XYZ file of C-alpha atoms in Angstrom:
566
model
C 36.208 6.925 -14.893
C 32.701 6.241 -16.183
C 33.831 7.059 -19.743
C 36.290 4.196 -19.835
C 33.846 2.195 -21.992
C 33.778 4.933 -24.644
C 37.107 6.553 -24.019
C 39.656 3.919 -25.050
C 41.231 6.203 -27.668
C 40.911 9.541 -25.843
C 43.852 11.449 -24.295
C 41.839 12.830 -21.392
C 44.647 15.200 -20.368
C 43.908 17.218 -23.521
C 40.158 17.328 -23.127
C 39.944 20.359 -20.776
C 36.390 20.919 -19.453
C 35.108 18.047 -21.608
C 37.060 15.586 -19.446
C 34.540 16.075 -16.655
C 31.078 14.786 -17.397
C 28.032 16.550 -16.085
C 24.436 17.190 -17.142
C 21.864 14.586 -18.153
C 22.937 10.882 -18.254
C 19.858 9.530 -20.115
C 17.969 10.467 -23.244
C 14.442 9.283 -23.942
C 13.772 10.598 -27.383
C 12.371 9.095 -30.582
C 11.140 12.059 -32.615
C 13.557 13.612 -35.121
C 12.160 17.091 -34.367
C 12.978 16.636 -30.672
C 16.489 15.343 -31.512
C 17.050 18.391 -33.692
C 16.134 20.773 -30.874
C 18.221 18.870 -28.291
C 21.261 18.693 -30.616
C 21.166 22.427 -31.281
C 20.791 23.184 -27.595
C 23.648 20.831 -26.635
C 21.556 18.486 -24.408
C 24.195 15.768 -24.376
C 27.230 18.058 -24.905
C 28.596 17.768 -21.384
C 28.395 13.968 -20.962
C 30.860 11.970 -23.002
C 29.114 8.594 -22.423
C 25.657 9.966 -23.227
C 26.984 11.601 -26.345
C 28.506 8.293 -27.469
C 25.184 6.505 -26.881
C 23.257 9.139 -28.775
C 25.651 8.933 -31.718
C 25.185 5.164 -31.780
C 21.422 5.581 -31.833
C 21.551 8.217 -34.592
C 24.006 6.308 -36.738
C 21.974 3.052 -36.332
C 18.896 4.842 -37.607
C 20.582 5.918 -40.893
C 18.878 4.139 -43.840
C 21.647 2.128 -45.541
C 22.247 -0.117 -48.458
C 21.197 -3.747 -47.811
C 24.808 -4.967 -47.648
C 26.604 -2.575 -45.337
C 29.752 -3.885 -43.641
C 29.485 -4.019 -39.842
C 31.779 -4.532 -36.847
C 31.888 -8.309 -37.490
C 33.214 -7.766 -40.979
C 36.010 -5.613 -39.541
C 36.923 -8.247 -36.904
C 37.046 -10.947 -39.593
C 39.399 -8.859 -41.786
C 41.656 -7.329 -39.142
C 41.487 -10.067 -36.471
C 42.358 -9.156 -32.936
C 43.989 -5.758 -33.387
C 45.050 -5.709 -29.736
C 47.613 -8.493 -30.387
C 49.118 -6.577 -33.266
C 51.579 -3.817 -32.885
C 49.820 -0.721 -34.188
C 51.609 1.089 -36.961
C 50.677 4.546 -38.107
C 52.921 3.984 -41.079
C 50.136 2.264 -43.038
C 49.631 4.969 -45.658
C 46.138 6.398 -46.138
C 44.330 5.571 -49.450
C 44.740 8.013 -52.322
C 41.092 9.109 -52.100
C 41.691 11.136 -48.912
C 43.737 13.515 -51.145
C 46.687 13.850 -48.742
C 44.530 14.959 -45.718
C 46.041 13.575 -42.478
C 44.100 12.195 -39.531
C 43.609 15.134 -37.120
C 44.641 14.418 -33.498
C 41.423 15.803 -31.895
C 42.658 15.017 -28.356
C 43.269 11.335 -29.273
C 46.122 9.198 -27.986
C 49.065 8.919 -30.320
C 48.299 5.233 -30.988
C 44.694 6.106 -31.945
C 46.000 7.690 -35.109
C 47.246 4.229 -36.152
C 43.754 2.835 -35.435
C 42.202 5.496 -37.669
C 44.642 4.529 -40.455
C 43.658 0.897 -40.100
C 39.939 1.678 -40.171
C 40.192 3.921 -43.215
C 42.198 1.296 -45.122
C 39.603 -1.336 -44.281
C 36.880 1.076 -45.494
C 38.813 1.443 -48.753
C 38.653 -2.310 -49.285
C 34.906 -2.518 -48.540
C 33.884 0.586 -50.541
C 35.664 0.274 -53.933
C 33.398 2.991 -55.396
C 34.884 5.736 -53.235
C 37.192 7.738 -55.465
C 37.524 11.049 -53.553
C 36.692 11.499 -49.858
C 39.029 14.084 -48.256
C 36.887 14.458 -45.109
C 37.022 10.784 -44.122
C 40.161 11.048 -41.854
C 38.574 13.814 -39.759
C 35.262 12.002 -39.431
C 36.977 8.741 -38.476
C 39.063 10.507 -35.803
C 35.914 12.111 -34.353
C 33.921 8.885 -34.241
C 36.915 7.041 -32.591
C 36.259 9.312 -29.577
C 32.875 7.760 -29.106
C 33.562 4.152 -30.026
C 34.246 1.174 -27.736
C 36.725 -0.294 -30.218
C 37.994 -0.022 -33.807
C 35.284 -2.420 -35.094
C 32.473 -0.235 -33.766
C 34.047 2.909 -35.257
C 34.386 1.079 -38.632
C 30.654 0.182 -38.520
C 29.714 3.786 -37.764
C 31.857 5.130 -40.598
C 30.473 2.470 -42.967
C 26.868 3.404 -42.196
C 27.523 7.074 -42.866
C 29.106 6.177 -46.223
C 26.352 3.734 -47.130
C 23.471 6.110 -46.388
C 20.913 5.658 -49.172
C 18.104 7.910 -48.074
C 16.858 9.766 -51.214
C 18.049 13.349 -51.329
C 20.245 12.910 -48.263
C 23.994 12.457 -48.224
C 26.458 12.776 -45.449
C 29.891 12.679 -47.154
C 31.191 13.397 -50.670
C 32.670 10.162 -52.107
C 33.570 11.206 -55.657
C 35.546 14.036 -57.117
C 32.457 15.225 -59.017
C 30.371 15.464 -55.807
C 33.259 17.135 -53.956
C 34.045 19.698 -56.683
C 30.399 20.575 -57.170
C 30.052 21.048 -53.373
C 32.927 23.565 -53.584
C 31.079 25.419 -56.317
C 27.826 25.244 -54.309
C 29.628 26.649 -51.318
C 30.957 29.492 -53.524
C 27.415 30.248 -54.699
C 26.131 30.277 -51.086
C 28.992 32.469 -49.862
C 28.293 34.844 -52.721
C 24.625 35.103 -51.710
C 24.692 34.933 -47.918
C 28.104 36.233 -47.040
C 28.425 39.167 -49.353
C 30.949 41.238 -47.303
C 33.258 38.258 -46.693
C 32.959 37.180 -50.336
C 33.907 40.698 -51.366
C 36.980 40.568 -49.112
C 38.135 37.202 -50.578
C 37.604 38.483 -54.136
C 39.586 41.615 -53.269
C 42.496 39.800 -51.628
C 42.887 36.391 -53.279
C 44.019 35.772 -56.828
C 41.939 32.623 -57.135
C 38.712 32.593 -55.164
C 37.822 29.110 -56.327
C 41.048 27.735 -54.776
C 40.235 29.408 -51.434
C 36.703 28.039 -51.354
C 38.028 24.538 -52.274
C 39.072 24.278 -48.578
C 35.586 24.883 -47.196
C 35.028 21.335 -45.950
C 38.435 21.168 -44.360
C 37.654 24.335 -42.376
C 34.929 22.407 -40.621
C 36.188 18.826 -40.793
C 39.847 19.248 -39.978
C 40.741 22.786 -38.897
C 38.123 23.453 -36.233
C 39.261 22.690 -32.670
C 37.748 19.523 -31.167
C 35.430 21.335 -28.715
C 33.804 23.239 -31.629
C 33.837 20.334 -34.031
C 32.115 17.946 -31.690
C 29.231 20.409 -31.283
C 28.958 20.624 -35.063
C 28.955 16.787 -35.193
C 26.018 16.720 -32.717
C 23.866 18.602 -35.190
C 25.372 17.104 -38.402
C 24.401 13.587 -37.380
C 20.786 14.736 -36.917
C 20.402 17.267 -39.754
C 22.923 16.166 -42.389
C 25.222 17.799 -44.940
C 23.556 21.233 -45.032
C 24.940 21.875 -41.492
C 28.488 21.858 -42.962
C 27.566 24.648 -45.365
C 26.042 26.700 -42.547
C 29.076 26.342 -40.269
C 31.538 27.123 -43.110
C 29.571 30.285 -43.963
C 29.575 31.325 -40.313
C 33.357 30.740 -40.201
C 33.802 32.941 -43.271
C 31.766 35.675 -41.539
C 33.909 35.485 -38.399
C 37.094 35.512 -40.515
C 35.993 38.678 -42.315
C 35.211 40.359 -38.931
C 38.626 39.282 -37.659
C 40.407 40.723 -40.716
C 38.596 44.003 -40.897
C 37.741 44.673 -37.259
C 34.154 45.074 -38.350
C 35.126 47.565 -41.130
C 34.549 46.814 -44.757
C 37.785 45.520 -46.341
C 38.792 48.433 -48.572
C 41.966 48.826 -50.615
C 43.167 45.333 -49.779
C 46.254 44.098 -51.580
C 45.671 41.029 -53.758
C 47.774 38.123 -52.486
C 48.733 34.635 -53.602
C 45.693 32.383 -52.861
C 47.941 30.066 -50.831
C 48.602 32.868 -48.339
C 44.873 33.568 -47.909
C 44.194 29.818 -47.471
C 46.855 29.559 -44.780
C 45.539 32.703 -43.090
C 41.954 31.361 -42.939
C 43.247 27.980 -41.676
C 45.281 29.619 -38.900
C 42.266 31.753 -37.888
C 39.940 28.682 -37.657
C 42.516 26.587 -35.751
C 42.753 29.404 -33.151
C 39.040 30.330 -33.171
C 38.626 29.162 -29.592
C 40.218 32.378 -28.263
C 37.426 34.566 -29.679
C 34.429 32.380 -30.543
C 32.860 29.751 -28.263
C 31.347 26.537 -29.728
C 27.862 27.807 -28.825
C 28.465 31.176 -30.500
C 29.610 29.382 -33.654
C 26.393 27.295 -33.743
C 24.256 30.325 -32.949
C 25.756 32.207 -35.889
C 25.456 29.146 -38.189
C 21.738 28.745 -37.543
C 20.919 32.470 -37.629
C 21.783 32.442 -41.385
C 18.514 32.191 -43.291
C 19.522 29.796 -46.026
C 17.400 28.619 -48.911
C 15.719 25.255 -48.418
C 17.556 21.898 -48.482
C 15.672 21.110 -51.720
C 17.047 24.204 -53.430
C 20.607 23.463 -52.175
C 20.340 19.911 -53.487
C 19.063 21.257 -56.832
C 22.023 23.736 -56.999
C 24.412 20.862 -56.238
C 22.890 18.730 -59.016
C 23.009 21.691 -61.481
C 26.708 22.256 -60.592
C 27.476 18.570 -60.994
C 25.746 18.575 -64.418
C 27.775 21.570 -65.474
C 31.057 19.853 -64.457
C 30.048 16.684 -66.277
C 29.342 18.683 -69.436
C 32.789 20.205 -69.116
C 34.327 16.691 -68.666
C 35.555 17.398 -65.144
C 34.609 14.185 -63.349
C 37.969 13.017 -61.963
C 40.660 14.864 -60.063
C 43.033 16.552 -62.431
C 45.758 19.105 -62.181
C 43.879 22.165 -60.984
C 43.528 24.840 -63.623
C 42.785 28.361 -62.565
C 39.112 28.057 -63.374
C 38.490 31.511 -61.978
C 37.904 33.893 -64.847
C 40.902 33.612 -67.133
C 40.479 37.213 -68.141
C 43.513 38.379 -70.038
C 43.710 42.230 -69.722
C 45.531 42.270 -73.060
C 42.770 40.506 -75.001
C 39.612 41.493 -73.051
C 37.948 44.412 -74.725
C 34.809 46.241 -73.697
C 33.946 49.861 -74.329
C 31.972 49.995 -71.064
C 34.016 48.198 -68.382
C 37.672 47.520 -67.639
C 39.106 43.995 -67.148
C 39.251 44.730 -63.384
C 35.520 45.721 -63.314
C 34.579 42.639 -65.340
C 36.526 40.506 -62.842
C 34.437 42.067 -60.031
C 31.184 41.353 -61.885
C 32.383 37.727 -62.532
C 32.738 37.290 -58.752
C 28.926 37.764 -58.411
C 27.813 35.254 -60.995
C 27.016 31.546 -60.134
C 30.088 29.362 -59.937
C 29.119 27.113 -62.832
C 29.334 30.099 -65.211
C 32.434 31.556 -63.600
C 34.186 28.577 -65.296
C 33.471 30.339 -68.589
C 35.037 33.308 -70.353
C 33.089 36.415 -71.460
C 32.051 36.486 -75.090
C 30.769 39.692 -76.615
C 27.452 38.886 -78.363
C 26.097 42.347 -79.151
C 27.223 45.929 -78.942
C 25.352 49.045 -80.170
C 28.665 50.466 -81.427
C 28.949 47.596 -83.999
C 25.411 46.244 -84.457
C 23.475 49.484 -84.203
C 20.593 50.564 -81.946
C 18.033 47.880 -82.798
C 16.141 45.675 -80.352
C 15.444 43.035 -83.040
C 19.201 42.792 -83.744
C 19.822 42.540 -79.962
C 17.433 39.552 -79.809
C 18.902 37.835 -82.894
C 22.449 38.021 -81.394
C 21.433 36.975 -77.892
C 18.916 34.163 -78.592
C 20.417 30.733 -78.016
C 22.686 32.057 -75.242
C 21.966 31.389 -71.576
C 22.768 33.216 -69.379
C 23.654 36.674 -70.616
C 25.115 39.805 -69.055
C 23.733 43.211 -69.974
C 25.983 46.278 -69.607
C 24.772 49.855 -70.098
C 26.668 53.209 -70.092
C 24.493 56.291 -69.987
C 25.302 59.627 -71.566
C 25.961 60.896 -68.003
C 28.761 58.311 -67.658
C 26.898 56.027 -65.167
C 27.330 52.283 -65.654
C 24.712 49.633 -64.665
C 23.482 46.314 -65.897
C 21.967 42.897 -65.165
C 22.814 39.211 -65.033
C 19.974 37.416 -66.820
C 19.685 33.719 -66.175
C 17.412 32.675 -69.085
C 17.657 32.675 -72.893
C 15.869 35.722 -74.434
C 14.096 33.265 -76.745
C 11.827 32.337 -73.846
C 9.988 35.670 -74.322
C 8.223 34.073 -77.345
C 6.381 31.608 -75.069
C 3.979 34.377 -74.044
C 2.852 34.799 -77.700
C 2.352 38.486 -78.504
C 1.836 39.335 -74.817
C 4.684 40.664 -72.761
C 5.457 37.915 -70.224
C 7.999 37.527 -67.466
C 10.443 34.681 -67.293
C 13.871 33.996 -65.690
C 14.860 32.636 -62.279
C 15.962 33.901 -58.851
C 19.605 33.861 -60.007
C 18.991 37.059 -62.011
C 20.317 40.243 -60.415
C 20.844 43.892 -61.283
C 23.832 46.053 -60.433
C 25.522 49.446 -60.848
C 29.264 50.043 -61.198
C 29.445 53.830 -61.353
C 29.158 56.023 -59.377
C 29.693 53.099 -56.883
C 29.568 49.322 -57.140
C 26.508 47.551 -55.760
C 24.506 44.440 -56.619
C 20.789 43.835 -55.923
C 19.603 40.201 -55.790
C 16.214 38.610 -55.795
C 14.396 39.948 -52.717
C 13.345 36.405 -51.595
C 16.996 35.431 -51.002
C 17.318 38.128 -48.370
C 13.703 37.862 -47.108
C 12.595 34.179 -47.217
C 9.406 35.166 -45.318
C 8.089 36.473 -48.681
C 7.607 32.853 -49.629
C 5.142 31.460 -47.109
C 4.022 27.893 -46.553
C 0.377 28.855 -47.283
C -0.810 31.236 -49.930
C -3.012 34.197 -48.796
C -6.595 33.005 -48.535
C -8.176 35.917 -50.396
C -8.685 35.745 -54.181
C -6.605 38.902 -54.661
C -2.970 39.197 -53.756
C -2.929 41.942 -51.094
C 0.409 43.289 -52.390
C -0.701 43.355 -56.030
C -1.624 46.489 -57.860
C -4.047 45.675 -60.737
C -2.696 48.516 -62.845
C 0.906 47.288 -62.594
C 2.243 44.644 -64.934
C 2.301 41.841 -62.338
C -0.680 40.255 -64.155
C 1.603 39.226 -67.006
C 1.629 35.462 -67.692
C 4.735 33.560 -66.557
C 5.394 30.538 -68.726
C 6.724 27.363 -67.141
C 9.655 25.302 -68.444
C 8.563 22.404 -70.694
C 8.192 19.070 -68.841
C 11.236 16.758 -68.765
C 13.807 19.521 -68.343
C 15.896 19.789 -65.200
C 13.938 22.120 -62.958
C 16.042 25.292 -62.705
C 17.653 26.422 -59.465
C 15.639 29.170 -57.802
C 12.722 28.748 -60.236
C 9.678 30.660 -58.939
C 7.393 27.557 -58.987
C 9.480 26.077 -56.155
C 8.373 28.925 -53.886
C 4.931 29.670 -52.456
C 5.228 33.404 -53.015
C 2.903 35.757 -51.177
C 2.857 38.011 -54.214
C 3.708 37.471 -57.879
C 5.244 40.897 -58.192
C 8.312 39.719 -56.252
C 9.257 37.274 -59.064
C 9.248 39.362 -62.190
C 12.792 38.878 -63.459
C 12.943 39.652 -67.189
C 10.509 40.294 -70.068
C 10.797 41.289 -73.643
C 8.592 42.271 -76.607
C 9.138 43.921 -80.029
C 9.130 47.383 -78.465
C 10.954 47.056 -75.097
C 12.922 44.945 -72.683
C 12.240 44.958 -68.939
C 14.447 43.711 -66.105
C 12.839 43.561 -62.678
C 9.147 44.235 -62.217
C 6.533 44.612 -59.542
C 5.683 47.712 -57.524
C 5.570 51.029 -59.212
C 8.554 50.735 -61.532
C 11.097 48.479 -63.235
C 14.769 48.047 -62.302
C 15.505 48.627 -66.018
C 13.172 49.501 -68.905
C 14.784 49.967 -72.365
C 12.956 51.059 -75.548
C 13.038 49.460 -79.053
C 15.722 51.877 -80.284
C 18.015 50.933 -77.363
C 18.273 54.646 -76.917
C 16.169 55.671 -73.911
C 15.505 53.913 -70.668
C 14.275 54.435 -67.143
C 15.085 52.871 -63.791
C 13.331 52.768 -60.408
C 12.701 50.642 -57.363
C 11.007 47.319 -58.197
C 9.592 44.681 -55.875
C 11.621 41.813 -57.379
C 15.084 43.213 -56.558
C 14.126 45.917 -54.033
C 16.732 48.140 -55.694
C 17.109 51.939 -55.737
C 17.299 53.557 -59.208
C 20.506 52.176 -60.838
C 21.362 55.571 -62.339
C 19.369 58.752 -63.198
C 15.681 57.627 -63.315
C 15.247 58.649 -66.960
C 18.383 58.118 -68.954
C 19.768 58.089 -72.424
C 21.978 55.157 -73.520
C 25.413 55.950 -74.820
C 26.409 52.322 -75.254
C 24.843 48.898 -74.575
C 26.653 45.538 -74.633
C 25.394 41.971 -74.163
C 27.891 39.298 -73.109
C 27.572 35.503 -73.300
C 29.516 32.830 -71.444
C 31.962 30.797 -73.504
C 33.118 27.485 -72.112
C 36.786 28.165 -71.275
C 37.477 24.436 -70.735
C 36.664 23.621 -74.349
C 39.785 25.369 -75.659
């Protein structure tokens, strides 16, 4: 067989259609853009030898640290492995966190080879402290390696990648844990129905999402995983997020038969985790590898730069909480004790649902009541004095008609002072508005759902075609002072076609506004915190959150208290 050279470790009897090579046998391609297109289309997907050669070319082109161990280093350390009796009893290093080497249609003895390679990697990369995906990646690369030494070199290059802003594998607990939080944030934004299902059925959502990498690197069948690997080696880490989100969407469809998951019973998180794992392992019966990739790339994600920034922000938040090494998992999902949680507007169950919408780094916190009209009176100045210094905050409103709505506000209300006496907008694209009664619905920044609103080139004309001069989109929008970490989803990262799609929050001595642009505001509240109005705004593209002109029965502002500090 022509694949002998690159098939030493493969059990061809398990390979199905992939055992027979067909399609192109050569690839003449130097441009990354061309590689990207070919990888997505599966140009080399039907020829094992060509795929192995392409992988070699791609891995060789990874920019690495100056001293990166190669095949010769492996041969020097291990010697002639062929003369030694392979033993799969060499335990894997602790940093793989108990994840076994998946078989992936490999011969039984190939598992022992993977063990040997991973242990050699551990000796050469003493800085690795947490790398649960390494066994799966090693097993995959063994398929396309001539011998153990070549596989070791390929794994080493992936680990030693030093291209700025690019990483291929998490190697510390901090990076891994923040990637789990980042996945939770992305699922919350781009997979709303599935996220809702997980929130409704699992006791600890964080625990369920902690498996996201294993869904892709570990649980997916070989035929699907190898197509993901084609694209991952060209495009990098972001591909893993895309595929995991697509898997979550398929899982939700499988669970609900296309219907929204209503009245689901909440189960132990372990049961949900096992259920998702079983679904992904058997995905071949309903979803082809091509369909999985098609779904993954039809999701219009935010840019790689924004995802990197979100990851950095999540890492920073974990560092501030002292979570940098693996420790006994605490239930970091909202520790909301129904006996002690007290709001006059929402129940503990409703607050739990709101918490499932907020960014992961704040979901590690507990709600802290900062201001309530029933105690502090109906005064906007008192609202400001209690809320300033807190970031983010959650605004809850109950109207005299019994409707409940509110907003998650990403920035400190103190920022309103930057505009001087002029009403000016501030905040970031993490802000959102919502209503709880009569029914529960969240409305996020319109650019998340419609990235086309942020174009590569600004409109040529001096006037914004979408702007209405009489509306308040002309308000100044102060920037963050230099030197601060640029916030995730800050408007200056986006080349927006119109400013009135980024008017998040504003405040003055006589009113507060949430959501501007267009003919109305998502929420406008007067200085007495007594009257308000709501309408469709361009920033959140929301319908009115309650009756358009309403009277406030009660208003509460909540902060986020670091639960880990107690």
